Amino acid sequence: MPELAEVELARRQWAACHGDTIIDVNVHNKARIYRDCPSAALGILKGKILRSSHAHGKRMLFTFAPELHLEVHLGMSGKLSTAPPNYSEQKHDHLIVYTAKAALIFNDYRMFGRVMLHDCANPWADLPPQPQDSKFSLIHVRKLIKRHPKKPLKALLLDQNACPGIGNWMADEICWRLGIHPGIATGTLEAKKLRKEIRFVTFGSLKHVADKNSKASSDGFAPGSYVANVPPKNWLFQHRWKKGGICPKCKTTLARDTIASRTTAWCPNCQF
DNA sequence: ATCGATACCTGCGCGC
DNA sequence: TGCGCGCAGGTATCGA
Ligand SMILES: [Zn+2]
């Protein structure tokens, strides 16, 4: 599926090089990608070993030493991939890290993504629980609802401090499974149901990453093709972009509008 | 404080 | 064929 799942898939691309030594770093100095961190600082990675990697919501963290981490966010169009070590820079490549065996590439044509270095032990210490974590409890979800009672459901789902990892497509999927219009105020929701569907869609997304990975692939991933092919037909996701797309439950033509500043699709028959 | 609207980019597909 | 427009999976930031 989208978003969270693609982050996880992207992380795995580079994770193939865990344990390998960085022998060269090529940065695109002028790129907006480096608005949080001077690109020249990335030279410090030379000679270091990529030890491990983690994801939290849509963020990824690649660890080189206990107090040296590279954080990557894909924005709207970022991609991570690997290539043979003789790879040379392509259009919109902003970071290429070379090991003896491979080139690790970050490419992002729209440049909404970002890359930054952290020189502390745990740069993610203050991040909120993710839907797939045990800390995303019923009590936690009740607190979220209480904290944002007037916020539209869709806006709460897209708030990365509340639901890290949920993106536009997953948010619509969750609203649709809830049978609730995405514009409805959060305060009217049942925490138990909300938590259930957030977690269903989150785990479902991650499962599809595993399914996809079980087939042999790939030289870098193409979000478009991956996303279009993997999720089941009984998810809203498969229908929401087609013009005249229909609800997989009741076959009603889906409605589309901008909600929480994002294009939103819903079934006017199943959601209100 | 919280909220919604806007800015930030490039590329693609559509209608004229 | 070419051009202009709207739109794209995200989020920092700035006003009300
Ligand atoms: Zn329906």
PDB file of N, CA, C and O (backbone and C1' of nucleotides) in Angstrom, chain A residues 6 58 73 169 262-263, chain C residues 7-12:
ATOM      1  N   GLU A   6       5.478   2.362   1.688  1.00  0.00           N
ATOM      2  CA  GLU A   6       6.544   2.704   0.759  1.00  0.00           C
ATOM      3  C   GLU A   6       7.792   3.167   1.480  1.00  0.00           C
ATOM      4  O   GLU A   6       8.906   2.969   0.995  1.00  0.00           O
ATOM      5  N   LYS A  58       6.752   8.357   8.502  1.00  0.00           N
ATOM      6  CA  LYS A  58       7.342   8.485   7.177  1.00  0.00           C
ATOM      7  C   LYS A  58       8.820   8.842   7.238  1.00  0.00           C
ATOM      8  O   LYS A  58       9.413   9.182   6.222  1.00  0.00           O
ATOM      9  N   HIS A  73      13.620  11.752   4.752  1.00  0.00           N
ATOM     10  CA  HIS A  73      12.173  11.822   4.549  1.00  0.00           C
ATOM     11  C   HIS A  73      11.927  11.925   3.054  1.00  0.00           C
ATOM     12  O   HIS A  73      12.591  12.698   2.373  1.00  0.00           O
ATOM     13  N   TRP A 169      -3.810   8.534   1.169  1.00  0.00           N
ATOM     14  CA  TRP A 169      -4.544   7.361   0.685  1.00  0.00           C
ATOM     15  C   TRP A 169      -5.017   6.499   1.838  1.00  0.00           C
ATOM     16  O   TRP A 169      -6.151   6.016   1.868  1.00  0.00           O
ATOM     17  N   ARG A 262      -6.569  18.410   1.213  1.00  0.00           N
ATOM     18  CA  ARG A 262      -6.093  17.308   0.373  1.00  0.00           C
ATOM     19  C   ARG A 262      -7.263  16.725  -0.414  1.00  0.00           C
ATOM     20  O   ARG A 262      -8.392  16.691   0.074  1.00  0.00           O
ATOM     21  N   THR A 263      -6.951  16.250  -1.627  1.00  0.00           N
ATOM     22  CA  THR A 263      -7.969  15.560  -2.405  1.00  0.00           C
ATOM     23  C   THR A 263      -8.440  14.329  -1.627  1.00  0.00           C
ATOM     24  O   THR A 263      -7.629  13.549  -1.146  1.00  0.00           O
TER      25      THR A 263
ATOM     26  P    DC C   7      -7.676  20.548  -9.790  1.00  0.00           P
ATOM     27  O5'  DC C   7      -6.828  19.242  -9.474  1.00  0.00           O
ATOM     28  C5'  DC C   7      -6.766  18.143 -10.385  1.00  0.00           C
ATOM     29  C4'  DC C   7      -5.434  17.453 -10.207  1.00  0.00           C
ATOM     30  C3'  DC C   7      -4.998  17.399  -8.744  1.00  0.00           C
ATOM     31  O3'  DC C   7      -5.124  16.079  -8.239  1.00  0.00           O
ATOM     32  C1'  DC C   7      -3.200  17.938 -10.233  1.00  0.00           C
ATOM     33  P    DA C   8      -4.932  15.868  -6.630  1.00  0.00           P
ATOM     34  O5'  DA C   8      -3.519  15.145  -6.528  1.00  0.00           O
ATOM     35  C5'  DA C   8      -3.291  13.902  -7.169  1.00  0.00           C
ATOM     36  C4'  DA C   8      -1.805  13.585  -7.113  1.00  0.00           C
ATOM     37  C3'  DA C   8      -1.135  13.967  -5.795  1.00  0.00           C
ATOM     38  O3'  DA C   8      -1.203  12.872  -4.880  1.00  0.00           O
ATOM     39  C1'  DA C   8       0.176  14.658  -7.671  1.00  0.00           C
ATOM     40  P    DG C   9      -2.160  12.814  -3.720  1.00  0.00           P
ATOM     41  O5'  DG C   9      -1.272  12.173  -2.595  1.00  0.00           O
ATOM     42  C5'  DG C   9      -1.781  11.182  -1.733  1.00  0.00           C
ATOM     43  C4'  DG C   9      -0.635  10.567  -0.981  1.00  0.00           C
ATOM     44  C3'  DG C   9       0.515  11.494  -0.637  1.00  0.00           C
ATOM     45  O3'  DG C   9       1.155  10.996   0.527  1.00  0.00           O
ATOM     46  C1'  DG C   9       1.291   9.907  -2.130  1.00  0.00           C
ATOM     47  P    DG C  10       1.019  11.912   1.799  1.00  0.00           P
ATOM     48  O5'  DG C  10       2.132  13.009   1.458  1.00  0.00           O
ATOM     49  C5'  DG C  10       3.488  12.659   1.420  1.00  0.00           C
ATOM     50  C4'  DG C  10       4.312  13.602   2.278  1.00  0.00           C
ATOM     51  C3'  DG C  10       3.720  13.887   3.671  1.00  0.00           C
ATOM     52  O3'  DG C  10       4.788  13.928   4.594  1.00  0.00           O
ATOM     53  C1'  DG C  10       3.907  15.897   2.439  1.00  0.00           C
ATOM     54  P    DT C  11       4.553  14.172   6.149  1.00  0.00           P
ATOM     55  O5'  DT C  11       4.851  15.726   6.345  1.00  0.00           O
ATOM     56  C5'  DT C  11       6.145  16.187   5.966  1.00  0.00           C
ATOM     57  C4'  DT C  11       6.223  17.689   6.152  1.00  0.00           C
ATOM     58  C3'  DT C  11       5.619  18.228   7.459  1.00  0.00           C
ATOM     59  O3'  DT C  11       6.364  19.377   7.798  1.00  0.00           O
ATOM     60  C1'  DT C  11       4.660  19.322   5.702  1.00  0.00           C
ATOM     61  P    DA C  12       7.282  19.430   9.102  1.00  0.00           P
ATOM     62  O5'  DA C  12       7.869  20.923   8.985  1.00  0.00           O
ATOM     63  C5'  DA C  12       8.778  21.204   7.948  1.00  0.00           C
ATOM     64  C4'  DA C  12       8.814  22.692   7.664  1.00  0.00           C
ATOM     65  C3'  DA C  12       8.745  23.624   8.869  1.00  0.00           C
ATOM     66  O3'  DA C  12       9.577  24.731   8.581  1.00  0.00           O
ATOM     67  C1'  DA C  12       6.841  23.975   7.484  1.00  0.00           C
TER      68       DA C  12
END
